[in-house]
Each structure stands twice: as C-alpha cells, then as structure tokens.
Coordinates of C-alpha atoms in Angstrom, one line a residue:
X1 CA 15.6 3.6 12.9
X2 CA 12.1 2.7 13.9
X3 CA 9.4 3.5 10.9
X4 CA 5.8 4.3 12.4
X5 CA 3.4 4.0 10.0
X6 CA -0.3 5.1 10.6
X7 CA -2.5 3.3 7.9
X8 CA -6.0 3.7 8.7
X9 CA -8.0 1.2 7.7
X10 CA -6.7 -2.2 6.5
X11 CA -8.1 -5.5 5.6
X12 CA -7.3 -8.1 7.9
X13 CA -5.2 -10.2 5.2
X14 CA -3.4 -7.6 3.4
X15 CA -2.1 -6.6 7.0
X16 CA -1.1 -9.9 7.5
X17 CA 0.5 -10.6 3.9
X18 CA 2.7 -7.0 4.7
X19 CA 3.5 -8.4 8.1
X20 CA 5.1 -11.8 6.4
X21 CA 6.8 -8.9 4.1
X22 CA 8.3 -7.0 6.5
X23 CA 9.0 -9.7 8.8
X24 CA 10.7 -12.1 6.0
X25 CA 12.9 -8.9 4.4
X26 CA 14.5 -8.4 7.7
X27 CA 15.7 -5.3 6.6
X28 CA 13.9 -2.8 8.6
X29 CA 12.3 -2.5 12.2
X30 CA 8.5 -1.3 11.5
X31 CA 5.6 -0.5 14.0
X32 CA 2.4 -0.3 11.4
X33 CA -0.4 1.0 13.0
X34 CA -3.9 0.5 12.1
X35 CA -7.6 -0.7 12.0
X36 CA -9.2 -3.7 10.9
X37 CA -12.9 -4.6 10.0
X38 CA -14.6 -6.8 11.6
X39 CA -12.3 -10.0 12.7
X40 CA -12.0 -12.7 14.8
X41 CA -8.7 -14.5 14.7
X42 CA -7.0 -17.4 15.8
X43 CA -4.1 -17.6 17.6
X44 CA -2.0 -21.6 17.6
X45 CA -3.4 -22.6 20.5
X46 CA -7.0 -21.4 20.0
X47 CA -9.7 -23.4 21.3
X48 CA -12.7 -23.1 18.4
X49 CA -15.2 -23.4 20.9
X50 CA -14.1 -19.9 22.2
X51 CA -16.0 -18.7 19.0
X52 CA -19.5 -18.6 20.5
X53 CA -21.5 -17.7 17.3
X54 CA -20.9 -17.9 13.6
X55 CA -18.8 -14.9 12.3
X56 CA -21.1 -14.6 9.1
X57 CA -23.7 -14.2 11.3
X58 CA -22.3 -11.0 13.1
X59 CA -20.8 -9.5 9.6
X60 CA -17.1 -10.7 10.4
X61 CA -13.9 -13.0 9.1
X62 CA -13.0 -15.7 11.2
X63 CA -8.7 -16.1 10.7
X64 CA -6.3 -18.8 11.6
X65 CA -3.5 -16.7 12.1
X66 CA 1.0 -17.8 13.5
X67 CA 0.7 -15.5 16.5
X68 CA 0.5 -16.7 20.5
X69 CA -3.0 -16.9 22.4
X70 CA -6.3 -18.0 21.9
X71 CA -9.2 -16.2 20.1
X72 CA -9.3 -12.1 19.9
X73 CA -11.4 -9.6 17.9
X74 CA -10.2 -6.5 15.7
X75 CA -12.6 -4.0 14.6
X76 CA -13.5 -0.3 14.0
X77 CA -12.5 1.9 17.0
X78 CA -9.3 -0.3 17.9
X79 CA -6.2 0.3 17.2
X80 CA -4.0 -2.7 16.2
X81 CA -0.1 -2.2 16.5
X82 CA 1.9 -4.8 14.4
X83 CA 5.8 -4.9 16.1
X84 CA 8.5 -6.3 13.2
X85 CA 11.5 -5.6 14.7
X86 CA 14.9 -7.4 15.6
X87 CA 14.2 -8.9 18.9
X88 CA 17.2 -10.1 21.5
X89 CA 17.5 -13.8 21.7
X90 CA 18.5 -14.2 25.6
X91 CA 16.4 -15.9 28.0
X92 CA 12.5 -14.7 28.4
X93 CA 13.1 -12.3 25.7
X94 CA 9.5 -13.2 24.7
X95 CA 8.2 -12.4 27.8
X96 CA 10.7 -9.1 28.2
X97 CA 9.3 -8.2 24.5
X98 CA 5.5 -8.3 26.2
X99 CA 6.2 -6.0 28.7
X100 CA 7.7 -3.8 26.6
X101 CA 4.4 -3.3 24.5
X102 CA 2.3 -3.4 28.0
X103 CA 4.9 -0.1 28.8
X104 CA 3.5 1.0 25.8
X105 CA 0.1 0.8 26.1
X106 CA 0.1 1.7 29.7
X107 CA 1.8 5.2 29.2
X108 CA -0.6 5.7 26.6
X109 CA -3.5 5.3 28.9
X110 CA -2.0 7.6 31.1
X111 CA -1.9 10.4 28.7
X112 CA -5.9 10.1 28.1
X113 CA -6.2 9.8 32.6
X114 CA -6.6 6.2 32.5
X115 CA -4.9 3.9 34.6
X116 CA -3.4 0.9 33.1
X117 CA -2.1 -2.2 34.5
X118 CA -0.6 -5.8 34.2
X119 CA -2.6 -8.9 35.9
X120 CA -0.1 -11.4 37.1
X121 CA -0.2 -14.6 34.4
X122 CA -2.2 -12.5 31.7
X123 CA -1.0 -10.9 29.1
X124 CA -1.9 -7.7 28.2
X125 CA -3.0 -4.7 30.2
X126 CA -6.2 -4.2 32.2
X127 CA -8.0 -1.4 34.2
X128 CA -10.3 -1.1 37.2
X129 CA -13.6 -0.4 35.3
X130 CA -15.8 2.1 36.9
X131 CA -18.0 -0.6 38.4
X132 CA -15.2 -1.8 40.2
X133 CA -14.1 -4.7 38.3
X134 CA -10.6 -5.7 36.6
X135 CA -11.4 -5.4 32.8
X136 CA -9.1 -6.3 29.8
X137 CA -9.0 -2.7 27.8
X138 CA -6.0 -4.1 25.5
X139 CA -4.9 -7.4 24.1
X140 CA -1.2 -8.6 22.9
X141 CA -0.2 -11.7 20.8
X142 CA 3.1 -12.2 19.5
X143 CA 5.3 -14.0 17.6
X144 CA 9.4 -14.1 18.0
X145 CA 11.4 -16.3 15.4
X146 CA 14.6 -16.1 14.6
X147 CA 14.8 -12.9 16.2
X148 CA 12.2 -10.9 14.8
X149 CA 8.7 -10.0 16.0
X150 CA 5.3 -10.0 14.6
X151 CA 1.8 -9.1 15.3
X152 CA 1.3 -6.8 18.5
X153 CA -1.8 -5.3 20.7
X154 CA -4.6 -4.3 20.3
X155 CA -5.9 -1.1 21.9
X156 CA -9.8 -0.9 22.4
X157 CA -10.4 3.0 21.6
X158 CA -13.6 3.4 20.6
X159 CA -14.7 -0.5 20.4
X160 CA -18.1 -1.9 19.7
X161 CA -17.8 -4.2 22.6
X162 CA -20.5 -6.2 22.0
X163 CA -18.6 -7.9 19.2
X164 CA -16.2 -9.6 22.2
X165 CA -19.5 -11.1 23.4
X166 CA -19.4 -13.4 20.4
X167 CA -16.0 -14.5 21.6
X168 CA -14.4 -15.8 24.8
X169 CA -11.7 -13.0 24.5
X170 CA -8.2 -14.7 24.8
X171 CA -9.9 -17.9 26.2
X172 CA -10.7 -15.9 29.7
X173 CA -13.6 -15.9 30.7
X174 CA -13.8 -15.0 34.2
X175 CA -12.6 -10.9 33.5
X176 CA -14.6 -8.5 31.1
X177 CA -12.9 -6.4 28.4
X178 CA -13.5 -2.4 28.6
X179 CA -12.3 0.4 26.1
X180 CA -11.2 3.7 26.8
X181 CA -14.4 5.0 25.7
X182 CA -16.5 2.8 28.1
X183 CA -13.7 4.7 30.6
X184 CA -14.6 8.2 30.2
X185 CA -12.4 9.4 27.7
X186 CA -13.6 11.1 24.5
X187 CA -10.8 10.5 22.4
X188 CA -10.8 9.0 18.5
X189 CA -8.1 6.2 17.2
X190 CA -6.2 9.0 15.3
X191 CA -5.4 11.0 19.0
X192 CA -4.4 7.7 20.4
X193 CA -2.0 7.1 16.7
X194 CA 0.3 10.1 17.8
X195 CA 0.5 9.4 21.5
X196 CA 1.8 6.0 20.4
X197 CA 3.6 7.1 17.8
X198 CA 5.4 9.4 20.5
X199 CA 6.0 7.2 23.3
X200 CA 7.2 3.7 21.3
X201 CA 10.7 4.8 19.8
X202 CA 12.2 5.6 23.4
X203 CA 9.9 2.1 25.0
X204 CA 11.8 -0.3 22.3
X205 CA 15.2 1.8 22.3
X206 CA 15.3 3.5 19.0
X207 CA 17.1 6.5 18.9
X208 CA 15.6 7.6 15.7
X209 CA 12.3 7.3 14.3
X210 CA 10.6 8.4 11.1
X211 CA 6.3 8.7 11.6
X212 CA 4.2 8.9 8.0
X213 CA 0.6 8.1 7.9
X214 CA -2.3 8.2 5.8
X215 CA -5.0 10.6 6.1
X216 CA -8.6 10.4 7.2
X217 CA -12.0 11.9 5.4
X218 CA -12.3 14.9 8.6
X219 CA -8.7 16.3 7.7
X220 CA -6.2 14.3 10.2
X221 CA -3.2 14.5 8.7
X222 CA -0.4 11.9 10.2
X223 CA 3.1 13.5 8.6
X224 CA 5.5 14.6 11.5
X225 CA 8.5 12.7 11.2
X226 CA 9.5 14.3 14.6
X227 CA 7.0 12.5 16.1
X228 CA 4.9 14.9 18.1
X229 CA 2.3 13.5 21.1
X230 CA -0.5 14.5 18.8
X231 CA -1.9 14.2 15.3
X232 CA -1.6 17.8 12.9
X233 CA -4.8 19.2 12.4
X234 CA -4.7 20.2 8.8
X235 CA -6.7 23.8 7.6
X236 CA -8.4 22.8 4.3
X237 CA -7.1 25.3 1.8
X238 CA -10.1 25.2 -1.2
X239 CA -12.5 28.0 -2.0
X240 CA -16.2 27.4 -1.3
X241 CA -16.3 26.7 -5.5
X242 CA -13.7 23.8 -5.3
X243 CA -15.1 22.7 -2.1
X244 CA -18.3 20.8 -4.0
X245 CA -15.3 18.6 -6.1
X246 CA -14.6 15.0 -4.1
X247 CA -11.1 15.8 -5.6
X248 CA -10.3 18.8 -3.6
X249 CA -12.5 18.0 -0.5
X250 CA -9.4 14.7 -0.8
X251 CA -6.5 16.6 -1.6
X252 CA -7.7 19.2 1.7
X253 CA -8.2 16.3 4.0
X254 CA -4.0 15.1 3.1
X255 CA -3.1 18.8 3.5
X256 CA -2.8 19.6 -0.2
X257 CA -5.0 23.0 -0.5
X258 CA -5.5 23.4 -4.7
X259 CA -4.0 26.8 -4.3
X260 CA -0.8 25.0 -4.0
X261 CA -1.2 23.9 -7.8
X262 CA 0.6 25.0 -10.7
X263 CA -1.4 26.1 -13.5
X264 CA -2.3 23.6 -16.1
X265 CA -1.3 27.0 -18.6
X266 CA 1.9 27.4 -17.2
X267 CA 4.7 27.1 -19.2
X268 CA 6.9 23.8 -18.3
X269 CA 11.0 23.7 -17.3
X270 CA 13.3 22.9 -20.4
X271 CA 14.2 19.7 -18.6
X272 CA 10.3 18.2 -18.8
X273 CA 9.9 18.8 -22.4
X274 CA 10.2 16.3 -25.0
X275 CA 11.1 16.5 -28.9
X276 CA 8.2 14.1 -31.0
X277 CA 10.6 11.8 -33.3
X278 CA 7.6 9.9 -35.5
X279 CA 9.7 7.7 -37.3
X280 CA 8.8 4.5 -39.3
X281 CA 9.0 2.3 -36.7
X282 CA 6.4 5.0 -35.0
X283 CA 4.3 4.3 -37.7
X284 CA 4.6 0.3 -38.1
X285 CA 3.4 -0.1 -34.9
X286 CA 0.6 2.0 -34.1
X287 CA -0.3 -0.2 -37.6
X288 CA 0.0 -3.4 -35.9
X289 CA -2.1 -2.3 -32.8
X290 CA -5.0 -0.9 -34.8
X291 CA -4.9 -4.4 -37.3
X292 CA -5.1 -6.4 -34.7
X293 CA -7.8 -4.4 -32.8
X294 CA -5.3 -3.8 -29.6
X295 CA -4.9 -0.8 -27.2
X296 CA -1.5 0.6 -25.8
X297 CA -1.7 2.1 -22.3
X298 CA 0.7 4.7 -24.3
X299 CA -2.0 6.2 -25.9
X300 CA -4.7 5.7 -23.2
X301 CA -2.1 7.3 -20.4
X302 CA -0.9 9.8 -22.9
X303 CA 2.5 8.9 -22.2
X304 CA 5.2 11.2 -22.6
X305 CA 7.8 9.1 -24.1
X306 CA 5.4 7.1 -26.6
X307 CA 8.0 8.4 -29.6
X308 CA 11.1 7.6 -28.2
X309 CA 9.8 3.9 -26.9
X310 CA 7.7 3.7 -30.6
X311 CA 10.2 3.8 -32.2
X312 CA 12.2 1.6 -30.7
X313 CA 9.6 -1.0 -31.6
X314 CA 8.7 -0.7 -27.7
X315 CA 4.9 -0.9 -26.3
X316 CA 2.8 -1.2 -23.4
X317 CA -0.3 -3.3 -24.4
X318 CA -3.1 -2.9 -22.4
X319 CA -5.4 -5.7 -21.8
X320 CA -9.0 -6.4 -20.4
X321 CA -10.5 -3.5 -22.1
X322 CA -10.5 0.3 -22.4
X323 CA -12.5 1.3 -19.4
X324 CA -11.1 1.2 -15.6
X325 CA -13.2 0.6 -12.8
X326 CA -11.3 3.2 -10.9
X327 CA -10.8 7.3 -11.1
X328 CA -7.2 7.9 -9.7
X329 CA -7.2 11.6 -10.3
X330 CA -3.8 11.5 -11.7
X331 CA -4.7 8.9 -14.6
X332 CA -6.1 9.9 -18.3
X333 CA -7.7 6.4 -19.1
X334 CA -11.2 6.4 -19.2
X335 CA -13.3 5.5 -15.8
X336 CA -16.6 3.8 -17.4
X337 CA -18.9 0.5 -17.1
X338 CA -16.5 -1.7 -18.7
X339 CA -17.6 -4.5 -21.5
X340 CA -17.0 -8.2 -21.4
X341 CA -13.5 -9.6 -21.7
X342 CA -12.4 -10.4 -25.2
X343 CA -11.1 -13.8 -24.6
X344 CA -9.4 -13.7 -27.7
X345 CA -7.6 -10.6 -26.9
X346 CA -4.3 -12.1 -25.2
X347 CA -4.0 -14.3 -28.7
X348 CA -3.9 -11.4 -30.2
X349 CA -1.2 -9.8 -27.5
X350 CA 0.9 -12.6 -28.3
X351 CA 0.8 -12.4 -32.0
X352 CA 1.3 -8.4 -32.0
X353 CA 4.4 -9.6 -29.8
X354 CA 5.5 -12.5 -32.8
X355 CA 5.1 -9.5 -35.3
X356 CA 6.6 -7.5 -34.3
X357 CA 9.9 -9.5 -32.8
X358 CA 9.8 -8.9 -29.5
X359 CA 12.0 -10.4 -26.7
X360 CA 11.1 -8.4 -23.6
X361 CA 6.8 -7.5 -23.8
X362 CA 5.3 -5.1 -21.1
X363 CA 1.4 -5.8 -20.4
X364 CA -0.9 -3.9 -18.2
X365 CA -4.4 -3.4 -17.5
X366 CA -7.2 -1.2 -16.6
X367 CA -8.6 -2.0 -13.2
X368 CA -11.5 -4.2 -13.3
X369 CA -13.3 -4.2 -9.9
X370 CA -16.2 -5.7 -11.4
X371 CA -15.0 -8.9 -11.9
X372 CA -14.6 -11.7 -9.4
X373 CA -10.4 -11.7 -10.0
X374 CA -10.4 -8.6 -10.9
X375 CA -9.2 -9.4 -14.1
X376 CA -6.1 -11.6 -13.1
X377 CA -7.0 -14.6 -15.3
X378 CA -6.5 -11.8 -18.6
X379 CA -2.8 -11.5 -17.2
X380 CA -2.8 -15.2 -16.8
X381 CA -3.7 -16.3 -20.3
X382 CA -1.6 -13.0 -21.9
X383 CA 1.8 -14.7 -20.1
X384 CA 0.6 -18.7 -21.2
X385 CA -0.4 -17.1 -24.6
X386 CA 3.1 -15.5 -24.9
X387 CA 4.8 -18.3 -23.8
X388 CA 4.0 -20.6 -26.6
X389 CA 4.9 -18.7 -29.0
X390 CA 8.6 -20.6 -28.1
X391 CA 11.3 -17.7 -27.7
X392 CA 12.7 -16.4 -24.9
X393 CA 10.6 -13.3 -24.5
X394 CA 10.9 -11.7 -21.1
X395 CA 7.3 -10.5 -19.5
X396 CA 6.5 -7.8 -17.4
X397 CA 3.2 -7.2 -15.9
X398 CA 1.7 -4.0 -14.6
X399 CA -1.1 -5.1 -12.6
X400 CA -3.8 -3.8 -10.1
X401 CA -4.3 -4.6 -6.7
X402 CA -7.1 -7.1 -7.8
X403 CA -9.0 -6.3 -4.6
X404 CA -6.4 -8.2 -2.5
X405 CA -8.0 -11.1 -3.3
X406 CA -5.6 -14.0 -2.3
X407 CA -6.6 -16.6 -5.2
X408 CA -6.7 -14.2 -7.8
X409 CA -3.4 -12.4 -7.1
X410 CA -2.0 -16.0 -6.6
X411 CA -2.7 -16.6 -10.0
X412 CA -0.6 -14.3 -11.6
X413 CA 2.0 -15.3 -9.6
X414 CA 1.9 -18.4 -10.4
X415 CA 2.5 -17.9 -13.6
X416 CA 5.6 -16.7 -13.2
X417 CA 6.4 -13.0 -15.7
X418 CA 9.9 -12.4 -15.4
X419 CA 8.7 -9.4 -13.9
X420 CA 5.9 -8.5 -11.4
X421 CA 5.2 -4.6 -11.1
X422 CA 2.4 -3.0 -9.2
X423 CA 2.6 0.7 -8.8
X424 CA 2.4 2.5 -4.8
X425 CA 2.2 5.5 -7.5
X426 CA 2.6 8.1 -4.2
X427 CA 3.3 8.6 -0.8
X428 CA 1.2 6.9 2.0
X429 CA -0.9 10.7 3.5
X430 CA -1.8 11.3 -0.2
X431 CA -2.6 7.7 -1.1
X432 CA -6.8 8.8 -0.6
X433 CA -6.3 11.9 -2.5
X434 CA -4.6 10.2 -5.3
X435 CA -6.2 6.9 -5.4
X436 CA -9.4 6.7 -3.3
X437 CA -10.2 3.0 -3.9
X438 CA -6.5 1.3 -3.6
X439 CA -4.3 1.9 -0.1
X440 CA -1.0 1.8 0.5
X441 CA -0.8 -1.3 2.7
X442 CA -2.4 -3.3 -0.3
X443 CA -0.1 -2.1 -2.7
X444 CA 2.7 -3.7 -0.2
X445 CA 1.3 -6.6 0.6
X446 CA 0.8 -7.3 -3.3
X447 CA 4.3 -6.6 -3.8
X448 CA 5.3 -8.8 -0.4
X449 CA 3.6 -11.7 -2.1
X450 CA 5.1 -11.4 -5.2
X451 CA 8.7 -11.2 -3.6
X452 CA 7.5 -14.5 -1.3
X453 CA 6.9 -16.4 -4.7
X454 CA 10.4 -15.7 -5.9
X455 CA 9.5 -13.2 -8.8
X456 CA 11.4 -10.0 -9.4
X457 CA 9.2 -7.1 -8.4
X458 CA 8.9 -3.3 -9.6
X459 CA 7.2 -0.3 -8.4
X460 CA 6.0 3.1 -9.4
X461 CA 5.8 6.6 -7.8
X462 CA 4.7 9.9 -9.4
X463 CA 6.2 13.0 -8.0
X464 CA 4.5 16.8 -8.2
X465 CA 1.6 16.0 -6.5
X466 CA 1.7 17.2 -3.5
X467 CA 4.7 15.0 -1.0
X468 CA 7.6 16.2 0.6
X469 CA 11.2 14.5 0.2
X470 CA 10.9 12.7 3.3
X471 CA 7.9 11.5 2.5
X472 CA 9.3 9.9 -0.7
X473 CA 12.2 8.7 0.8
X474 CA 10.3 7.3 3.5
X475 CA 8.2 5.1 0.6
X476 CA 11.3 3.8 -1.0
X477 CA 12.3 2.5 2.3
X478 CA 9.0 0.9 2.8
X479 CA 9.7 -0.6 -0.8
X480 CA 13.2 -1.7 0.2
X481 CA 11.8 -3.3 3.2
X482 CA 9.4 -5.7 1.4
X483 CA 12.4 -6.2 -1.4
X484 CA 11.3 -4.7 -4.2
X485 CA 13.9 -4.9 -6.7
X486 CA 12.9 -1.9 -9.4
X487 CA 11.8 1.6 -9.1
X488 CA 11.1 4.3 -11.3
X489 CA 10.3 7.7 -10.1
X490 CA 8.8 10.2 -12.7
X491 CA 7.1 13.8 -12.6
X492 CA 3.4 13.9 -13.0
X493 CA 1.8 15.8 -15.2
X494 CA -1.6 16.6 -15.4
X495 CA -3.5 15.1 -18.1
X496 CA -6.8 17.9 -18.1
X497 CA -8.0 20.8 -15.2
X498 CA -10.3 17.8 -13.9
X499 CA -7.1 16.5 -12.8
X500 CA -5.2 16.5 -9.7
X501 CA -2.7 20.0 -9.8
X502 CA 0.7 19.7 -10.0
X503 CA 2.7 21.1 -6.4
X504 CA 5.8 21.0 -7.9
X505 CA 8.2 20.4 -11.0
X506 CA 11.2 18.1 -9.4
X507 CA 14.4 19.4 -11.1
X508 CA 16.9 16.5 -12.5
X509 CA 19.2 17.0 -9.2
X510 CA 16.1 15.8 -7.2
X511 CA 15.4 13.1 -9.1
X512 CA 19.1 11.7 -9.1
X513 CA 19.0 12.4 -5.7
X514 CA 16.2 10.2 -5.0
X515 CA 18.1 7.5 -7.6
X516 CA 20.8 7.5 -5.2
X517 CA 19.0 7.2 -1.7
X518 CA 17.2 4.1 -3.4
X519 CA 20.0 2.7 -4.8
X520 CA 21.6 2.9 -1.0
X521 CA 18.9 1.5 0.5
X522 CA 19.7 -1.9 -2.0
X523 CA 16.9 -1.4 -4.6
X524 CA 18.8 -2.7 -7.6
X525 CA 17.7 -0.7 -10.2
X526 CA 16.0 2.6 -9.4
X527 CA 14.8 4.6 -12.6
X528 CA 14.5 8.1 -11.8
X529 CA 14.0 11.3 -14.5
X530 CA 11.5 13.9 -15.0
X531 CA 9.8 11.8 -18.0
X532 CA 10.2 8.1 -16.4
X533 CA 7.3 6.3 -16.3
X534 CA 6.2 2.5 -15.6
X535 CA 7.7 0.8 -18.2
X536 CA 10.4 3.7 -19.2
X537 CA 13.4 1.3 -20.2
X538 CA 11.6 -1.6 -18.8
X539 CA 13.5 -4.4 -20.7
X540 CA 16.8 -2.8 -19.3
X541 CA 16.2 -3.3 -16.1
X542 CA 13.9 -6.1 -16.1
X543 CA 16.6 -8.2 -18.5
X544 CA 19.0 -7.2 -15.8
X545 CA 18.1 -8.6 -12.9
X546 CA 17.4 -12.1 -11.4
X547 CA 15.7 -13.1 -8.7

C-alpha cells in the first residue's frame, strides 16, 4: 500500500532525518508531501560555484544533501514530493524510476491546463513559457540503494522565483525555470496536494493507497483515504462566541466543529473511572518529592492513575522546571515564562531515585523553547546523574521535540536511556489543533533518530479528540515505519472548559482493537486502555525489550 502524506510545512532537516527513517525501516512505501522554507541544497555532484550569493544573505539554509544533481532551491509555494518506496533493481531502473515521477508531474499539469514535457538529457519536466521559451517548472533528484528510493521533485506552484536567481538551478544555465503560477494558473499547493495524491498510486502501481494530511490555518482539510482529485473543503462548525478562541478557530480549520464535544459535565462510562487507593506508599512518596523540592508530571498532568503507580512506589519526575513554553490544548501543566534551570535538580532526581529503590526511573520535562537545547542537557545530566549512583536502573525519557535541533537532540541520544520516548500525542490533520507549535513530521524524525542510534523508542497518542480510526491506524503505521518499538494509546480527558472537548469516549473493544492492529504491524509492545498514559506500566515494557 502506498501512504500519502500531506505535511504542510516542514523544516528542511527534519524532512530529511524522516526520509533516512523511512528509507532505513524498509517497512513501508511512503510518498510525503510537503513545503520547505527557504533552501538551497546540494546534490553529490554539486558544483559550489552554482551558489551565486551567500544563503544568509537571502534568508535561506544552504544543505549538502545524498541525492543526484547539482544545486536546487525549495521554498514556500513549491511542493516537494519525497518517494521511499521499493524500487526494481533491473537495468536503468534509475532512469525508468525518473520517468515515472516526470508521469507524475506531467499529468498533474495537465489537470491545471498546462502542458508538461521531458527535454531530452534533462531531468525533470519543462514547459513552453508564454514568451516562447523552454522553462524548467519542476525539478527531480533521486537516490536508489539497495532498492529503495529517496528524495523526489519538486513542483514550483506558487514559487518566488527570484530565489532560483541566486542559484544556477540544477547546474543549467542556458533554460529558465517557470512555475505554474507564472503560467496562468491560479491554483495554491494544497489543490495541487490532492491532484497528486490522486494520480501517484496508479503511476508507481499501487493498488491501494491510504491519503492523511495535516491541515492548513484557511480550513483545508487533507483526510480522504480514497484519495479524491481534490482537497475537502471543511465548513467551520463554531458559533460567532467560540469563534474569537485560537482553540476553536484550530479545531474548525482540522474539521473538528466544538459542537462535536462532550460536555465537560457529563457523566463518564464505568470503564473510564478510577477507584483512589492512597495507601502508604502513596504517602511516602509524595514525602520524598516535596523534601527534596521535586515535581511529578503526575501531579502537574493530573494523571489519572497517580494512585495505582504511587503506590507502587512508581513516578514520573519532571525536570527543568514547572512552566512549559508550549500550550497543547490537551495538557494541564502550566504555560508561563519559565525560571532558570536548577542545576542541582537532576542530583536531586537521582537521589529521590536512591531513596526510594528504584530500578526502572521515568523522567520528563516541560518544553523549554527558550533555551538554546531546548532543555536537552537537563535530560543529559538527569541520565549521568542516575547512572552513578552504580545499580542497574533502567531510564526512560519523555522528551520534547527540542526544536529539531540536531546537536541538542544528539545529545540525549548519546547518552544512551534504555528508553527514548517522544509523544506524536494525535493524528497528523489534528496535529495544529492539538499542538500548534510541534508537527507531526518532527515528532518522526525525532523518533527516526533515536531508532538510527540504536535506542529503544516509545510513543504516545491520545484518543477522543477529534480522529477517526483510520486516521489512528494510519499513525501507528507511520510509527511502525520508523520502528518505533512501544506505544500506548489512552483516552483524553479534558483537564478544564479551556480545554480541547472530548469527540468521543473509545470503549475497551476499540482500544484492544487498536492494540491488535499495532501489535500486527510489529510494534512490540503496544499499551492500549482507556486510562493508559505515557509512562502507564512503563518499566514493563521498557524492561522488556532490547534493542
């Protein structure tokens, strides 16, 4: 099955992290597509002096990147289309593989009435401009090992095109480049998305196709999975009082009207509630956090199961303060101007841990944007800190995205929890709505780099919020595909009315339902229940499996 994915707008490196994902996984044939800011890149036979002017000068990247060709430029209004998918190995199948994308493009074109066409001993496809002359309108760089593609074309839709005059565009310089703007036609990326997204099953013989995409701030909404030749137009469903609220205007743009909420009043199903056990152990701990001045992302989350995991001498800590950077509108922790870091604080981690006899420690943190790692040096020193104190203790760490920032993100990595977990928390057309400041191709590539440097890695998604189940099925195959080891699936409930609504209590049978598709797909440990959460039985499954 082919997976189309429309992901809006991506940095150029988390794109190329997810590619390497995908790519290495081999377990899934994906056609992502998307836009980039401003970048010029690099192709392994790239002449430099084909850059022209500095990139900092212009306000883009400059990236040495494993793909054919010379120099290119992605930017707003183009749409790039990265192939990973199983390629055949006979003679010129590299060649055979271009074509097929330039039968893409070209039937694409036609659909807007413009006519598309190869140039003899040039890759990619061109157009008679309306001045006459042959003009490059798309780009395509690829590259096939061990029988698997990456990278792919790029499309100039709505292209500034005086960013190619920085450039010698693919090292030619005696043809122009022309967009299908500068052509006549008055379409936007997301109308070209679903002509694409129609035409490129049948063009690389897929059978079967599944089409998810992320929405856009005027109300595209990309979630036919029976690929259509457009993009839905969604009808915003929020009264004129609920339109002032970023929250709703959000949730209306993914399709999501607040009508569709259940009220926050309204009595819960048998199968979500909870008994509260506050045992001794209950008490010893919460002891141990105040004394040592620490704070559980139990308490801050308002976790559900803080009783049962309590008092089994179980806790989250939370690290690098109180206050997120963020305001997911699913999450109770505070959003605020953080403080300093207390560099004494993952001491103190590691000595609650010692205290309290731990051999399997969970650590999280709120998001902090306004540091240069993001806060990745805190996880860092928690994980050295814990280390010394000589046991085997098995580390988990929940962390953030850290802006996609390559050195930062490295760091953790590097040193090596026995567990890496970032949360995709929901499906990719509610990923704005949800969480306006992370994406969904982030959270992947984060996850693709952590499975690159051989740790085990875990992921999160919260259900009730608005998906379908195709959509959720659809993101645990993206999961699978970058070899994600652990899931758990859990129901979201909302914290306060300023809160996203809930759509929809799950029933147990959906949730083992969805345990059993991602078990299939050869996640090795899904955990799925109305009350799971991130670190719900997290030594269990964490203890269990090796890399």
């Amino acid at each position: 099955m082919l997976e189309v994915r429309w992901l809006s707008k991506v940095a150029y490196r988390d794109a190329y992290t997810l590619q390497h994902g995908l790519f290495d996984s081999g377990k899934a044939q994906h056609l992502l597509l998307l836009e980039h800011n401003h970048v010029y890149t690099l192709g392994v036979r790239a002449d430099i002096s084909n850059i022209l002017v500095d990139p900092k000068q212009v306000g883009a990247e400059m990236v040495r990147v494993d793909r054919g060709g010379d120099v290119t430029y992605h930017g707003p209004g183009q749409l790039v289309g990265y192939t990973i998918l199983d390629v055949a190995t006979e003679q010129n199948s590299t060649p055979n593989f271009v074509a097929k994308i330039e039968d893409l493009i070209i039937a694409t074109l036609d659909k807007f009435s413009i006519v598309g066409q190869r140039n003899p001993g040039f890759p990619g496809v061109w157009t008679i401009s309306k001045d006459g002359s042959l003009r490059k309108i798309a780009a395509i760089g690829v590259r096939i090992s061990r029988g698997r593609s990456m990278h792919g074309f790029a499309l100039n839709v709505t292209t500034d095109l005086e960013m190619f005059s920085n450039i010698v565009p693919c090292g030619i310089s005696e043809y122009g480049v022309t967009s299908m703007q500068a052509e006549g036609s008055v379409c936007q990326v997301e109308d070209v998305v679903g002509v694409v997204a129609s035409l490129a099953p049948k063009i690389f013989g897929f059978s079967e196709a599944s089409f998810y995409g992320a929405s856009s701030s005027d109300g595209y909404s990309m979630q036919d999975p029976n690929l259509v030749d457009s993009i839905i137009k969604v009808a915003p469903k929020v009264d004129a009082m609920a339109e002032s609220r970023s929250l709703d205007r959000r949730l209306a743009s993914a399709g999501v009207g607040t009508a569709e909420g259940i009220s926050i009043s309204k009595t819960k199903p048998e199968w979500i509630k909870l008994r509260t056990k506050m045992g001794s152990e209950y008490q010893e701990l919460k002891e141990t956090m105040r004394g040592l001045n620490l704070v559980t992302v139990c308490e801050e989350a308002g976790c559900p199961n803080i009783y049962e995991c309590w008092s089994q001498g179980t806790a989250t800590f939370m690290i690098n303060g109180e206050d997120c950077t963020r305001a997911c509108g699913f999450c109770l922790v505070k959003t605020d101007r953080p403080l300093p870091l207390d560099l004494d604080e993952p001491r103190r981690v590691a000595l609650a841990v010692e205290k309290m006899g731990l051999d399997f420690a969970v650590v999280t943190a709120v998001a902090r944007d306004d540091l240069s790692d993001g806060g990745a040096i805190g996880f860092v020193e928690t994980i050295n800190q814990i280390r010394r104190l000589g046991r085997d203790i098995g580390v988990e760490v929940l962390i953030s995205d850290c802006k996609g920032d390559e050195d930062a993100l490295s760091a953790i990595y590097k040193a090596a929890p026995d567990v890496l977990n970032h949360n995709i928390e929901t499906v990719l057309r509610l990923q704005r709505a949800v969480r306006p400041q992370a994406s969904y191709a982030r959270s992947l590539s984060v996850l693709s780099g952590a499975v690159k440097a051989g740790l085990v890695t875990k992921s999160g998604i919260i259900v009730g919020m608005g998906e379908t189940m195709d959509e959720l099925k659809a993101t645990l195959r993206d999961l699978a595909s970058v070899g994600v080891s652990i899931v758990t699936i859990g129901q979201y409930l909302r914290p306060t009315r300023k809160h996203l609504p809930v759509s929809k209590w799950y029933t147990p049978k959906e949730f083992a339902e969805l345990k059993s598709y991602g078990e299939a797909l050869g996640i090795r440990h899904v955990e799925s229940s109305p009350n799971t959460r991130s670190s719900y039985h997290a030594k269990e499954a964490g203890l269990g499996i090796k890399v």
